[in-house]
mmCIF file of N, CA and C in Angstrom:
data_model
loop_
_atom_site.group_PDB
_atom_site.id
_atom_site.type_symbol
_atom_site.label_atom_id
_atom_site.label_comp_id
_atom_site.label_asym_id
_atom_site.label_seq_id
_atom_site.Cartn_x
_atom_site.Cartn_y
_atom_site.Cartn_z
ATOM 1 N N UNK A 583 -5.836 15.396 -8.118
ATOM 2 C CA UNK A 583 -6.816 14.449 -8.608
ATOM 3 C C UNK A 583 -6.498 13.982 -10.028
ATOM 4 N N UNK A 584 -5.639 14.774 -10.969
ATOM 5 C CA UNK A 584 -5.463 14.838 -12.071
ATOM 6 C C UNK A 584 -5.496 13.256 -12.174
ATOM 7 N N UNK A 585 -3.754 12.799 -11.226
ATOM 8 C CA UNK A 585 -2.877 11.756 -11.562
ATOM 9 C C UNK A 585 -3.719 10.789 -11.221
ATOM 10 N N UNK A 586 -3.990 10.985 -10.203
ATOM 11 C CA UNK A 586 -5.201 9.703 -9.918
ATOM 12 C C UNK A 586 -5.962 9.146 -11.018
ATOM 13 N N UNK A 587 -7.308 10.227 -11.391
ATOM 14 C CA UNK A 587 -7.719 9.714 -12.543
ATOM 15 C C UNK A 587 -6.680 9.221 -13.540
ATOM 16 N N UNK A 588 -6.098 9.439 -14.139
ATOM 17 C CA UNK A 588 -4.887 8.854 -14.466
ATOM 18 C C UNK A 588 -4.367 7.817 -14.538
ATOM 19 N N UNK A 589 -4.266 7.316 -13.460
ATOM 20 C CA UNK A 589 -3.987 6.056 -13.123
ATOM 21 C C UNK A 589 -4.742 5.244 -12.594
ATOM 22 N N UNK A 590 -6.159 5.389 -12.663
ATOM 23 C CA UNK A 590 -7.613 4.758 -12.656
ATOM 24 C C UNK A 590 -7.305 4.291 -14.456
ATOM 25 N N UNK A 591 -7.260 5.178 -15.217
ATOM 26 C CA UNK A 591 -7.259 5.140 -16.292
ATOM 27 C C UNK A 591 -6.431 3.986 -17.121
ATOM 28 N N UNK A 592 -5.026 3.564 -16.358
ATOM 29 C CA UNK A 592 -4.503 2.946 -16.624
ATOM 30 C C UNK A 592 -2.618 3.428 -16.765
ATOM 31 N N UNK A 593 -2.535 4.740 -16.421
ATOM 32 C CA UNK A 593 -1.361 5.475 -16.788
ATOM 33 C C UNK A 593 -0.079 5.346 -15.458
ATOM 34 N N UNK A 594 0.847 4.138 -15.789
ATOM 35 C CA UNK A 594 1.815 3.683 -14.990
ATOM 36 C C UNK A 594 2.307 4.929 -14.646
ATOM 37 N N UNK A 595 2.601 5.934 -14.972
ATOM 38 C CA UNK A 595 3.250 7.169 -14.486
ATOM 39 C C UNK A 595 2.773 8.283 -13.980
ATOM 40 N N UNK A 596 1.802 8.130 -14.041
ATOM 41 C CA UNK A 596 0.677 8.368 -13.240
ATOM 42 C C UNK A 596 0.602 8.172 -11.581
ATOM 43 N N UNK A 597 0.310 6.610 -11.711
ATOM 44 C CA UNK A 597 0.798 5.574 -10.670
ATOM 45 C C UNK A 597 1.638 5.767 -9.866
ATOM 46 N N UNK A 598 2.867 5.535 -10.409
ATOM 47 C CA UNK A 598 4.274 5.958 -9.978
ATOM 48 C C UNK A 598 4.552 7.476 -8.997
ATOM 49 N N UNK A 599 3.813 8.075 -9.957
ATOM 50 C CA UNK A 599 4.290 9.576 -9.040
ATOM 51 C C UNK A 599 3.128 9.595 -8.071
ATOM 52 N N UNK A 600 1.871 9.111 -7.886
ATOM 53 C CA UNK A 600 1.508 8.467 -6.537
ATOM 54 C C UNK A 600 2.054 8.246 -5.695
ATOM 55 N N UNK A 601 2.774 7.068 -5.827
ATOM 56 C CA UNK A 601 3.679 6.333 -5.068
ATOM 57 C C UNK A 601 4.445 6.685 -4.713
ATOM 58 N N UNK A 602 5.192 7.179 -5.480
ATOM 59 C CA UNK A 602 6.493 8.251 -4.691
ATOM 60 C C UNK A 602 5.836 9.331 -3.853
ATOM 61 N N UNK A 603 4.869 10.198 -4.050
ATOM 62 C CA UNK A 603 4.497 11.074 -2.983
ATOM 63 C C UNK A 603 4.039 10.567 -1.305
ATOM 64 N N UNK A 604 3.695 9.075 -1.578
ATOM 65 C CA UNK A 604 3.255 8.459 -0.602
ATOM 66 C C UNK A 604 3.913 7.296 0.066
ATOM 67 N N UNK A 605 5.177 6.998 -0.424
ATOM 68 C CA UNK A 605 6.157 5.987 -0.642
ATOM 69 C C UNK A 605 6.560 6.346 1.005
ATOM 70 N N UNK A 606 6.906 7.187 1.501
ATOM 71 C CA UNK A 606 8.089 7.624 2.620
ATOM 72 C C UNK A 606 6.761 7.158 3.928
ATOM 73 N N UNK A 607 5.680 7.639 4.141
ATOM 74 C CA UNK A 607 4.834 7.799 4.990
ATOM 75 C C UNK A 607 4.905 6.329 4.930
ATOM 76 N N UNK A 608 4.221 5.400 3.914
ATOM 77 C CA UNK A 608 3.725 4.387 3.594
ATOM 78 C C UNK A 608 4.718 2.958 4.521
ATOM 79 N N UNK A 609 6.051 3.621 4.200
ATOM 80 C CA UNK A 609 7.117 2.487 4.692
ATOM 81 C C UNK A 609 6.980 2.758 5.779
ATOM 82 N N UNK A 610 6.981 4.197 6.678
ATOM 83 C CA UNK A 610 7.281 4.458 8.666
ATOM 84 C C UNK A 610 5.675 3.906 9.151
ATOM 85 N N UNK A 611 4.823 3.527 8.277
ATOM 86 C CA UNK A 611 3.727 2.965 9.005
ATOM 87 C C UNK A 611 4.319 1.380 8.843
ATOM 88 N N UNK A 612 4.586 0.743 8.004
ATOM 89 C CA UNK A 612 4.352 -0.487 8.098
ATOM 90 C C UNK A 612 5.588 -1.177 8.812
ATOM 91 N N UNK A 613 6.589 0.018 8.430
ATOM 92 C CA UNK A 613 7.632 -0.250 9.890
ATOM 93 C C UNK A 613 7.228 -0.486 11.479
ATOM 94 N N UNK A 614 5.939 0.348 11.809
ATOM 95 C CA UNK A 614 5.401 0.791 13.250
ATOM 96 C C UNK A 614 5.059 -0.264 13.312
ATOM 97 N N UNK A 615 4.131 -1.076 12.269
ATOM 98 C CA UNK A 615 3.416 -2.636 12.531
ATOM 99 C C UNK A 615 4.452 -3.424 13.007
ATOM 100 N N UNK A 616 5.483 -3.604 11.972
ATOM 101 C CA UNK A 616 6.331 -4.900 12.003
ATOM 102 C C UNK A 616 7.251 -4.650 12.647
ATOM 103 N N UNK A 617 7.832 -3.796 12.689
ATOM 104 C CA UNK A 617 9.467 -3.346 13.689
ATOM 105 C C UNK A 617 10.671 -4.097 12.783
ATOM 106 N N UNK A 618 10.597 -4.440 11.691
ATOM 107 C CA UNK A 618 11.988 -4.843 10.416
ATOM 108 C C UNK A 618 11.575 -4.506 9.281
ATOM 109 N N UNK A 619 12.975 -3.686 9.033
ATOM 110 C CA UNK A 619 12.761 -3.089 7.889
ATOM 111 C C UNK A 619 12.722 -4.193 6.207
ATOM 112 N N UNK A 620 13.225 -5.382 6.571
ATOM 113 C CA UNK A 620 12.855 -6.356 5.525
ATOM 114 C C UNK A 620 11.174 -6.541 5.641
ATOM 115 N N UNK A 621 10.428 -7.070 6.174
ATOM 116 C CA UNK A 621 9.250 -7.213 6.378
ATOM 117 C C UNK A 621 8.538 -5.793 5.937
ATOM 118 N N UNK A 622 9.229 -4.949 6.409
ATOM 119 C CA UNK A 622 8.397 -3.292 6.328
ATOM 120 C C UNK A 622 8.369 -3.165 4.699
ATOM 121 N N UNK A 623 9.700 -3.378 3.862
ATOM 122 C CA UNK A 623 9.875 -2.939 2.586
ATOM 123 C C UNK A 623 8.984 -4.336 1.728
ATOM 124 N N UNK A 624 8.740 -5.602 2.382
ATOM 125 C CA UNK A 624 7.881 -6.609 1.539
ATOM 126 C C UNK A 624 6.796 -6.143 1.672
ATOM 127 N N UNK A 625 6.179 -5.423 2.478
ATOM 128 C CA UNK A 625 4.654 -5.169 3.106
ATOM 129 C C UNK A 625 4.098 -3.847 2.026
ATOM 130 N N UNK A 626 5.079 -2.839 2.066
ATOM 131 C CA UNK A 626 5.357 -1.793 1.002
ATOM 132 C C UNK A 626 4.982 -2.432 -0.339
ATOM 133 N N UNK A 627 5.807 -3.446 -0.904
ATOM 134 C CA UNK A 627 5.646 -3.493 -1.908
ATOM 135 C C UNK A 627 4.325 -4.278 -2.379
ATOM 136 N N UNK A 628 4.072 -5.472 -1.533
ATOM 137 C CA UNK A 628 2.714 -5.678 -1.710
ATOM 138 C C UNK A 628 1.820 -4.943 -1.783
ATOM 139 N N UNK A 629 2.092 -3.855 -0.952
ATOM 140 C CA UNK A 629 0.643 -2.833 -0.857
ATOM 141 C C UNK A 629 0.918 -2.481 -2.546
ATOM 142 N N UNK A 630 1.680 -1.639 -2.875
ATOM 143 C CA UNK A 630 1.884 -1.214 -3.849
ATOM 144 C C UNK A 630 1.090 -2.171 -5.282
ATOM 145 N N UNK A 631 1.031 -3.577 -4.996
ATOM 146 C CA UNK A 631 1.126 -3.950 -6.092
ATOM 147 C C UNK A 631 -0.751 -4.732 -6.226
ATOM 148 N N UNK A 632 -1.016 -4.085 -4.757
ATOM 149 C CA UNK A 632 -2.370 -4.679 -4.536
ATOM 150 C C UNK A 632 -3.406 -3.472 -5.389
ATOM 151 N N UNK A 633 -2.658 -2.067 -4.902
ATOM 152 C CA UNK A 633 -3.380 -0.750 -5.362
ATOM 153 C C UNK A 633 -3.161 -0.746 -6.611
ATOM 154 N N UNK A 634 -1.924 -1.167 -7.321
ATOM 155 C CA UNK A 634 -2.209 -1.134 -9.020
ATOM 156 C C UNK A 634 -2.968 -2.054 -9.557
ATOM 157 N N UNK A 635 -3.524 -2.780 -8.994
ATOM 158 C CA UNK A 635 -4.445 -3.854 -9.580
ATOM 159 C C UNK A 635 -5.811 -3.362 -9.193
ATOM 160 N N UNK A 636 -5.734 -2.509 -7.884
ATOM 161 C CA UNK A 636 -7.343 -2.590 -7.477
ATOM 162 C C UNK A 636 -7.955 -0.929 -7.621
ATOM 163 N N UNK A 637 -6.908 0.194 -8.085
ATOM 164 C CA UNK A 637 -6.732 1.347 -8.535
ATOM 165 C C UNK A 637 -8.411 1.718 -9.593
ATOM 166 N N UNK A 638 -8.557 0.655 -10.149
ATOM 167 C CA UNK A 638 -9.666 1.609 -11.155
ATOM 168 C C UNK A 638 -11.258 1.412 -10.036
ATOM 169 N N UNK A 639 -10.745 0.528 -9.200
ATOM 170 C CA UNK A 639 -11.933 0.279 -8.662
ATOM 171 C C UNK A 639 -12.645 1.280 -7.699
ATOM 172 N N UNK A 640 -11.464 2.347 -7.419
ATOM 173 C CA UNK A 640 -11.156 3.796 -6.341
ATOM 174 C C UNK A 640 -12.495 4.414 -6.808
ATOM 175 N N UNK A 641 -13.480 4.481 -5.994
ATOM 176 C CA UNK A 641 -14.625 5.408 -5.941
ATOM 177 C C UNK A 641 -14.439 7.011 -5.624
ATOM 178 N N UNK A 642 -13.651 7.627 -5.205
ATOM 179 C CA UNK A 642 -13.480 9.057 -4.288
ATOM 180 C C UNK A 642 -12.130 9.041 -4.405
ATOM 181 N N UNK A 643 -11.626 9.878 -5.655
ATOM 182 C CA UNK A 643 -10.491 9.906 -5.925
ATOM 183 C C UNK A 643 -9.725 10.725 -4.936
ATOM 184 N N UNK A 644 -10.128 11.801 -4.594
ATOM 185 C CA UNK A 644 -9.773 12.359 -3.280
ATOM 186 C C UNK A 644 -9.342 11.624 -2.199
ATOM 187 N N UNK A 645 -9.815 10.350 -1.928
ATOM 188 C CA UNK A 645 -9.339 9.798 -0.798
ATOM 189 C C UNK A 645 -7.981 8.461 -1.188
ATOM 190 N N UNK A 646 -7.299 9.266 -2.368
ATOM 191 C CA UNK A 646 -6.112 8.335 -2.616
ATOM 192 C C UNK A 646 -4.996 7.763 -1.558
ATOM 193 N N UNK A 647 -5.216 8.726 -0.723
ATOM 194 C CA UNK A 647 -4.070 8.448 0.188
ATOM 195 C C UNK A 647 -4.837 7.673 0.941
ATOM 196 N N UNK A 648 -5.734 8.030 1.565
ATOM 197 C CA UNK A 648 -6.412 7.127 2.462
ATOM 198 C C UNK A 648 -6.563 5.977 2.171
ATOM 199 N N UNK A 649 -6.875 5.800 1.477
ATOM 200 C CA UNK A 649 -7.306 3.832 0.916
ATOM 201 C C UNK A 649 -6.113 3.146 0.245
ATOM 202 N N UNK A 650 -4.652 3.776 0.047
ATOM 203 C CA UNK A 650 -3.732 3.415 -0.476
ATOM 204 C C UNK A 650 -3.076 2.901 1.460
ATOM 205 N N UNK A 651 -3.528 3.947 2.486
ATOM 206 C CA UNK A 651 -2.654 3.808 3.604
ATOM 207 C C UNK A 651 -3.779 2.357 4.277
ATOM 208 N N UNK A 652 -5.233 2.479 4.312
ATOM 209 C CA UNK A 652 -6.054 1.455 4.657
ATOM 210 C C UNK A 652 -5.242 -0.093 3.781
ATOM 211 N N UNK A 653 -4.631 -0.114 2.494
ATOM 212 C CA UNK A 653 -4.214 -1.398 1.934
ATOM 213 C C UNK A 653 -3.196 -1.844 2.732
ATOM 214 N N UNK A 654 -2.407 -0.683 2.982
ATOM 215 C CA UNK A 654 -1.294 -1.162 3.755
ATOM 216 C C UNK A 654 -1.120 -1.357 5.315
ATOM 217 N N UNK A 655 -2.286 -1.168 5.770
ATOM 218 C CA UNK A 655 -2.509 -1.538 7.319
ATOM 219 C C UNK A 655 -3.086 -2.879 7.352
ATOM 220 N N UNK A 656 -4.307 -2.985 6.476
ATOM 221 C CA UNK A 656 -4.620 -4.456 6.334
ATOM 222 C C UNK A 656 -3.582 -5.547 5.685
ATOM 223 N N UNK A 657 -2.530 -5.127 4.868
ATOM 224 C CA UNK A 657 -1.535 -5.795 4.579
ATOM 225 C C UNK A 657 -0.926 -6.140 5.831
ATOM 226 N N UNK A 658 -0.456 -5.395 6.056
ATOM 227 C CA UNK A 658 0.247 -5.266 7.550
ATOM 228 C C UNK A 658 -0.130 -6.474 8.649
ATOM 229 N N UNK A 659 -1.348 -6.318 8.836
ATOM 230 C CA UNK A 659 -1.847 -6.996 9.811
ATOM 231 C C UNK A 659 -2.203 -8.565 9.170
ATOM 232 N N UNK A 660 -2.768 -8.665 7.865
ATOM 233 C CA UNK A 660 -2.382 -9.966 7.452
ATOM 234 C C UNK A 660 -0.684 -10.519 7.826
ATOM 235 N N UNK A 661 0.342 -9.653 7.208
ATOM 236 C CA UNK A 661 1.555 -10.343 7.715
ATOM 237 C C UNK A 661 1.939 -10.479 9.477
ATOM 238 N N UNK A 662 1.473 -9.608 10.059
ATOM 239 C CA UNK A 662 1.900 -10.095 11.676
ATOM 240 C C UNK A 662 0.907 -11.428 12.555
ATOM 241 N N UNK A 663 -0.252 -11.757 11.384
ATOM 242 C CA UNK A 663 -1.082 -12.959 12.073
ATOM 243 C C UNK A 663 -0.618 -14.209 11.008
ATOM 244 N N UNK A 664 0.344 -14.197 10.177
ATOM 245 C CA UNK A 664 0.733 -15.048 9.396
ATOM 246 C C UNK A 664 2.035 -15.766 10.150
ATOM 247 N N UNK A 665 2.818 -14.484 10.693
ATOM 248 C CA UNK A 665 4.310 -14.315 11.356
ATOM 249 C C UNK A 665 3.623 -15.222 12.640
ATOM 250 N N UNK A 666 2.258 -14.841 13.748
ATOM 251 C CA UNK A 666 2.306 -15.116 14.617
ATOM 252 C C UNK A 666 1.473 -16.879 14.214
ATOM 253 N N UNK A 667 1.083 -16.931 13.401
ATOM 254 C CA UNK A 667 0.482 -18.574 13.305
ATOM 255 C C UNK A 667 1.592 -19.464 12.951
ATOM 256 N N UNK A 668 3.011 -18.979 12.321
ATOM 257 C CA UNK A 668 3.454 -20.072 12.052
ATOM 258 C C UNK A 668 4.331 -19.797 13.325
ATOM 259 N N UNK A 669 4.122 -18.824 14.535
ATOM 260 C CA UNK A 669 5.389 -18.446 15.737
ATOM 261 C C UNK A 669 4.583 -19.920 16.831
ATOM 262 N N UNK A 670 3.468 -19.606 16.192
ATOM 263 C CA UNK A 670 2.491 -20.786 17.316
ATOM 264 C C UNK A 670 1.971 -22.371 16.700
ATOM 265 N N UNK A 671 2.292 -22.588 15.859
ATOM 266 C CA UNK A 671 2.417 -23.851 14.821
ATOM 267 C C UNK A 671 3.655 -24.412 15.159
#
C-alpha cells in the first residue's frame, strides 16, 4: 500500500514500480483481447498512461491491481470496437 499512496501522492517511482509488478499480467490480458502484440503493447501503454493521470483519484488503495487491470480491459475493448467500426466503414 506504501507505493500506492505514493504515487496517489504524486511519486513517479512509486508509479513505476507499480507498473513493473503488474506490467507482465497487464500485456497477456490485452494480448487475449486483441491477438497482436503491436496493438497489445499500444493498449498497455495507454492503460498505463490513463492510470498516471487518474491515480490520485484511486479510492481503495488495496484494489490497485484491480482498477489498474479494469483500465485496461475497458481500453481494450474501446480499441477492438474502434478496429471493428472502421473493419465495417
Amino acid at each position: 500500500m506504501e507505493f500506492v499512496s505514493k504515487a496517489k501522492r504524486g511519486d513517479i517511482k512509486a508509479f513505476e514500480y507499480l507498473i513493473n509488478l503488474e506490467k507482465d499480467k497487464l500485456y497477456r490480458l490485452a494480448f487475449t483481447y486483441v491477438k497482436n502484440e503491436e496493438d497489445a503493447l499500444e493498449i498497455f501503454q495507454e492503460t498505463v498512461t490513463k492510470a498516471l493521470e487518474k491515480i490520485s483519484g484511486l479510492k481503495n488503495e488495496q484494489y490497485f491491481s484491480t482498477w489498474i487491470t479494469k483500465i485496461l480491459i475497458n481500453t481494450s475493448m474501446d480499441h477492438l470496437n474502434v478496429k471493428k467500426i472502421k473493419t465495417l466503414g
